[in-house]
XYZ file of C-alpha atoms in Angstrom:
182
model
C -99.233 64.887 -36.938
C -102.566 66.192 -38.140
C -104.316 62.898 -37.153
C -103.652 63.208 -33.502
C -104.953 66.789 -33.241
C -108.426 66.088 -34.881
C -111.644 67.324 -33.164
C -114.563 64.824 -32.754
C -116.781 66.890 -35.230
C -114.240 66.417 -38.071
C -113.264 69.964 -38.343
C -109.704 71.428 -38.212
C -108.449 75.020 -37.846
C -106.056 77.012 -39.981
C -102.965 75.555 -38.445
C -103.997 71.959 -38.849
C -105.083 72.747 -42.299
C -101.699 74.266 -43.267
C -99.852 71.165 -41.680
C -102.205 68.811 -43.784
C -101.473 70.548 -46.983
C -97.570 70.376 -46.252
C -97.836 66.588 -45.740
C -97.274 64.091 -48.592
C -99.841 61.398 -49.570
C -97.747 58.548 -48.205
C -97.660 60.095 -44.621
C -101.439 60.648 -44.812
C -101.865 56.924 -45.800
C -99.814 55.763 -42.771
C -101.946 58.196 -40.661
C -105.065 56.404 -42.141
C -103.754 53.031 -40.811
C -101.973 51.587 -43.860
C -98.580 50.494 -42.322
C -96.852 50.849 -45.719
C -97.632 51.092 -49.494
C -95.816 47.992 -50.278
C -96.935 45.478 -47.266
C -98.969 42.362 -48.501
C -102.777 43.092 -47.923
C -103.456 40.645 -45.202
C -100.818 42.102 -43.001
C -102.080 45.560 -43.440
C -105.711 45.640 -41.959
C -106.554 46.428 -38.409
C -110.176 45.651 -36.964
C -112.623 48.401 -37.553
C -115.556 49.553 -35.337
C -116.815 52.043 -37.760
C -120.408 52.523 -38.486
C -119.655 52.694 -42.248
C -116.358 52.162 -44.275
C -114.250 55.353 -44.182
C -115.822 57.061 -41.092
C -112.248 57.228 -39.314
C -110.796 58.876 -42.612
C -113.464 61.432 -42.767
C -113.365 62.284 -39.011
C -109.568 62.898 -39.274
C -109.282 64.772 -42.443
C -112.737 65.774 -43.426
C -112.907 67.232 -47.081
C -109.218 68.144 -47.079
C -108.193 64.662 -48.603
C -109.199 63.605 -51.915
C -111.312 60.490 -52.494
C -108.627 58.567 -54.315
C -106.330 58.808 -51.411
C -109.014 57.559 -48.951
C -109.682 54.597 -51.567
C -106.146 53.735 -51.753
C -106.017 53.472 -47.920
C -108.749 51.114 -48.061
C -107.427 48.800 -50.733
C -106.307 46.046 -48.224
C -109.534 45.813 -46.492
C -111.483 45.614 -49.863
C -109.008 42.718 -51.104
C -109.704 40.921 -47.967
C -113.521 41.390 -48.229
C -113.450 40.332 -51.949
C -111.253 37.283 -51.372
C -113.029 36.089 -48.279
C -116.656 37.195 -47.889
C -117.599 38.135 -51.262
C -116.358 34.887 -52.673
C -118.167 32.774 -50.056
C -121.364 34.709 -50.707
C -120.999 33.893 -54.367
C -120.401 30.290 -53.483
C -123.422 29.979 -51.238
C -125.529 31.633 -53.758
C -124.359 29.314 -56.648
C -125.256 26.227 -54.124
C -128.629 27.466 -53.584
C -129.480 28.341 -57.307
C -128.153 24.925 -58.875
C -129.718 22.847 -55.976
C -133.220 24.672 -56.758
C -132.470 23.926 -60.334
C -131.773 20.424 -59.703
C -134.988 20.004 -57.664
C -137.054 21.580 -60.379
C -135.624 19.103 -62.738
C -136.343 16.168 -60.359
C -139.936 17.454 -60.069
C -140.432 17.964 -63.827
C -139.366 14.316 -64.641
C -141.440 12.748 -61.972
C -144.649 14.493 -63.527
C -143.517 14.355 -67.071
C -142.913 10.585 -67.050
C -145.827 9.858 -64.631
C -143.579 8.738 -62.013
C -141.511 6.270 -64.144
C -138.311 8.364 -64.305
C -138.065 10.056 -60.929
C -135.284 10.434 -58.430
C -134.678 11.888 -55.076
C -132.290 14.928 -55.124
C -131.152 14.570 -51.650
C -130.049 10.950 -52.163
C -128.415 11.333 -55.400
C -124.832 13.114 -55.589
C -124.252 12.820 -59.319
C -127.412 14.540 -60.474
C -125.812 17.944 -61.033
C -122.161 18.646 -61.023
C -121.357 22.124 -61.621
C -118.017 24.086 -60.911
C -119.087 26.799 -58.366
C -115.671 28.156 -57.431
C -115.732 32.117 -57.414
C -113.834 33.776 -60.104
C -110.227 34.529 -59.342
C -110.771 37.759 -61.567
C -112.406 40.823 -60.027
C -115.324 42.573 -61.804
C -113.367 45.577 -62.551
C -110.861 43.568 -64.388
C -113.549 41.925 -66.357
C -115.417 45.469 -66.901
C -112.052 46.910 -68.327
C -111.451 43.832 -70.472
C -114.858 44.135 -71.922
C -114.296 47.951 -72.730
C -111.037 46.891 -74.470
C -112.929 44.154 -76.606
C -115.693 46.596 -77.275
C -113.030 49.348 -78.459
C -111.261 46.712 -80.545
C -114.576 45.856 -82.119
C -115.395 49.291 -82.915
C -111.918 49.913 -84.296
C -112.182 46.928 -86.598
C -115.563 48.102 -87.752
C -114.547 51.598 -88.643
C -111.252 50.152 -90.251
C -113.384 47.899 -92.425
C -115.903 50.601 -93.205
C -113.191 53.005 -94.237
C -111.317 50.346 -96.291
C -114.793 49.468 -98.098
C -115.376 53.164 -98.636
C -111.656 53.729 -100.064
C -112.131 50.459 -102.323
C -115.544 51.989 -103.601
C -113.965 55.389 -104.186
C -110.943 53.741 -106.121
C -113.286 51.542 -108.225
C -115.320 54.651 -109.056
C -112.330 56.702 -110.035
C -111.011 54.042 -112.161
C -114.384 53.520 -113.867
C -114.605 57.095 -114.527
C -110.986 57.208 -115.862
C -111.899 54.308 -118.431
C -115.216 56.155 -119.420
C -113.131 59.309 -120.105
C -110.464 57.262 -122.188
C -113.263 55.932 -124.363
């Protein structure tokens, strides 16, 4: 296996390169640490001590493996990061933003009503109820859906434009035909 013969500097010799070319992408994925292409993501990720994500892959294979194969081998880790850490970061950010917004509103009403309508944010739980659960849809899915919607709008616009141009052409043709008949 090529993975066991790598040198620490990331370079491989001609024999190792030939062996690497003969291997299929699934065996390369297995060497990169993915147990199987079809195992659930949570059971697929081992702890990493890399200084950057993908360091081990680059050390093992250098420039001899395409970026797509490396990215596919990291899918499980990315899914775990997105479903655990990134969603927690978004939730905390929402909590901070909405607490600050509630505080500003409380301060505004205290000043605007000369102290008549004021409340303490830390003692009132029902001031601001906001759903702050992270979206279960990834950003790439939203981006693809937005591109699809944009394409549909452009298609409808072009279809309407062509339809209008065709109707104008037909009306002009009929008008010319009427003029020629008279």
